[in-house]
XYZ file of C-alpha atoms in Angstrom:
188
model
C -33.457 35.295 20.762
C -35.899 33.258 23.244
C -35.085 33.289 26.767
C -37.245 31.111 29.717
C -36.549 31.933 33.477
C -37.749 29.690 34.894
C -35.701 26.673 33.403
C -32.878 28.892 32.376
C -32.187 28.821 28.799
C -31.608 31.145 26.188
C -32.279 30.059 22.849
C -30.270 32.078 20.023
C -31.613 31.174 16.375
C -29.767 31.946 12.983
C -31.170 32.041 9.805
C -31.865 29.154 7.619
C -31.699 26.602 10.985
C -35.296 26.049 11.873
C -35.190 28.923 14.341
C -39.236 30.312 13.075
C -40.251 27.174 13.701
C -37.963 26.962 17.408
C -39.423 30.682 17.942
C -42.952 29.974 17.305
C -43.308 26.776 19.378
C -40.941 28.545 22.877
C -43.851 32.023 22.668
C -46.667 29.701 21.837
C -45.922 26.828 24.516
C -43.112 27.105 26.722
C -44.025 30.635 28.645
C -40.932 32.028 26.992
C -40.482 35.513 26.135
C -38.470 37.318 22.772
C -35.291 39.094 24.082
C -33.685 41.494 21.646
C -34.138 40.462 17.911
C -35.381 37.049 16.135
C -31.494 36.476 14.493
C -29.460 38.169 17.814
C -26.151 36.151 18.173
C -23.888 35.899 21.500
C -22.474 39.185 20.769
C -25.540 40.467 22.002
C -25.378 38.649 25.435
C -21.618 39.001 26.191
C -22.680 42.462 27.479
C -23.898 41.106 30.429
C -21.099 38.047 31.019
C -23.815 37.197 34.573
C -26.575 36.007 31.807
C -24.193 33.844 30.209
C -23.416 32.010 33.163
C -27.015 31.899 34.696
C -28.524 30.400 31.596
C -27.913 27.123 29.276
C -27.445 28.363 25.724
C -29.275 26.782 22.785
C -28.511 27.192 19.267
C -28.940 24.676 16.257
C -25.784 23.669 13.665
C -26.870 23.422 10.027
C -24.038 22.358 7.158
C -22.993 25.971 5.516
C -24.313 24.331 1.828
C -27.300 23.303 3.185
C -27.711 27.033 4.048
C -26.444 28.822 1.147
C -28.944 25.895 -0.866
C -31.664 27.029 1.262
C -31.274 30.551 0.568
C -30.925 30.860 -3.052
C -34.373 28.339 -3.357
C -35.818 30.845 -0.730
C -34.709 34.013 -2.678
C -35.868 32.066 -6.004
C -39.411 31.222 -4.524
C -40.201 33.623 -2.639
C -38.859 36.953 -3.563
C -42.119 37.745 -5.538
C -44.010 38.199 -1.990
C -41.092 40.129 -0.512
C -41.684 43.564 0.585
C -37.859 44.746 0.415
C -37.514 44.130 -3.116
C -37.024 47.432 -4.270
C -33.889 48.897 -3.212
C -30.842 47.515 -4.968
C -28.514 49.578 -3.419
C -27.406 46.468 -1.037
C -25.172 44.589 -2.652
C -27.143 41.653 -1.391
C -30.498 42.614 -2.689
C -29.257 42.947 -6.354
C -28.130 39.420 -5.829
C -31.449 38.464 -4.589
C -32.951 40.134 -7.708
C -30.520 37.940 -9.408
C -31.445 34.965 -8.142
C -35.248 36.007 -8.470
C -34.194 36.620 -12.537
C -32.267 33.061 -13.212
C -28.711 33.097 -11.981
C -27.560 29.669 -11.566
C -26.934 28.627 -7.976
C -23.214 27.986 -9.342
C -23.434 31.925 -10.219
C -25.059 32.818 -6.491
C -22.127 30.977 -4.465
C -19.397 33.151 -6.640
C -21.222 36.594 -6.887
C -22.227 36.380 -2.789
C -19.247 34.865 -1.915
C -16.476 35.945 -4.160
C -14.879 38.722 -1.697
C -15.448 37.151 1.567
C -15.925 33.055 2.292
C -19.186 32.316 3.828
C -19.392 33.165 7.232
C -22.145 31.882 9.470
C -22.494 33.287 13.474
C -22.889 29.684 14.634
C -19.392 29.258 15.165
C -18.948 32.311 18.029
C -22.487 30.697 19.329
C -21.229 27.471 19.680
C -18.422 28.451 21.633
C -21.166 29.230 24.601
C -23.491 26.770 23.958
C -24.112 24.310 26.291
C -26.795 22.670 24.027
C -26.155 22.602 20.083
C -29.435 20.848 18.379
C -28.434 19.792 14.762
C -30.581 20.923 11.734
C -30.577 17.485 10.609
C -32.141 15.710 13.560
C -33.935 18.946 14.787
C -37.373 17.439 16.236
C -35.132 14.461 18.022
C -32.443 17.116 19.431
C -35.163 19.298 20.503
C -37.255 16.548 22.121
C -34.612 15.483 24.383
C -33.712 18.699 25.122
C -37.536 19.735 26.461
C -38.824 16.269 27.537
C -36.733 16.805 30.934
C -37.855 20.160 31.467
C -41.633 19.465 30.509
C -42.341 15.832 30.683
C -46.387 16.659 30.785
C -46.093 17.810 27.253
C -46.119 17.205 23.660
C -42.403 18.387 22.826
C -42.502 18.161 19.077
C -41.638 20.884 16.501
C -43.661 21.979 13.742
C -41.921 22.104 10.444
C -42.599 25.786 8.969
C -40.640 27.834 5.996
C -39.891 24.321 4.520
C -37.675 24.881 1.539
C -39.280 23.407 -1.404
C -38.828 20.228 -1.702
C -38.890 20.141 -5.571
C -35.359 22.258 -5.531
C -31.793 20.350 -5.997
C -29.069 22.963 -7.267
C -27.691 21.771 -10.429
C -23.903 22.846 -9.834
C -20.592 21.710 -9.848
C -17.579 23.525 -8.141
C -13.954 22.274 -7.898
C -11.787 21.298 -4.741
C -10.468 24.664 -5.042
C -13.635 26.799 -5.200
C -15.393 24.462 -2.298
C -12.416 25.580 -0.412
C -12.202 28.956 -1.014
C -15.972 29.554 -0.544
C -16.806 27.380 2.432
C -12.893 26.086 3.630
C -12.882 27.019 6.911
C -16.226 25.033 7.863
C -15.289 21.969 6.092
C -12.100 21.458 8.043
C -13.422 20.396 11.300
């Protein structure tokens, strides 16, 4: 979580949205400063209801596939250079190992999200947002967002963590399944 006084805003990144790239270009350019943890959500804030109200909040929306795609190609590519990789208690992490060995992405979606749907923190953020860049159209959403504030500079993002480009999930799933695993997000 990124917070500026002096323009009041509080930026509140997720996983899997762009938020390194958000984080690295607020500390590196924008005098911000890192409150609490990289992935805090508004749970974190409602603490102290004053902030809230003193400060536009910023997060980014990202379609839940687009995530869960993004994760399994991470988990697939990257998991070799991961320094974590050796507990498999976490239920989690043996997935991850999973992934790392060959699952299928078809496999991933049911073994992560068999007992619960997917879930995603964006939609409590949202709710106290007053600025909601989407994934999709990040550099745009985040250029009109800063050009205001800091005409005098260069407001554009730099694209970091990139999932590999090479990577398109070769998976099917039924009405039912897309509905049970990701229903609630597809409805609005």
């Amino acid at each position: 979580m990124i917070k500026n006084k002096d323009h009041r805003f509080i930026f509140i990144g997720l996983p899997m949205t762009g938020s390194s790239a958000i984080h690295k270009v607020l500390l590196d350019k924008y005098d911000c400063e890192r409150i609490y943890y990289k992935h805090s959500h508004i749970l974190t804030l409602l603490l102290k209801p004053a902030t809230i109200k003193k400060y536009n909040i910023v997060c980014v929306y990202r379609n839940p596939v687009q995530k869960v795609i993004s994760r399994y190609a991470k988990i697939r590519y990257t998991y070799a250079l991961r320094k974590d990789k050796g507990n498999w208690l976490n239920k989690y992490k043996r997935i991850d190992k999973a992934v790392y060995e060959g699952i299928s992405f078809r496999r991933y979606v049911k073994r992560s999200l068999s007992v619960w749907p997917y879930h995603d923190w964006f939609w409590l953020n949202c709710m106290f947002s007053s600025h909601i860049f989407n994934f999709d159209s990040l550099g745009d959403d985040f250029q009109r967002f800063f050009d205001p504030l800091y005409p005098d500079r260069d407001n554009s993002l730099e694209h970091l963590n990139r999932t590999k480009d090479s990577y398109k999930p070769e998976f099917t799933l039924s009405e039912d399944e897309w509905y049970r695993y990701f229903g609630p997000y597809f409805l609005l």
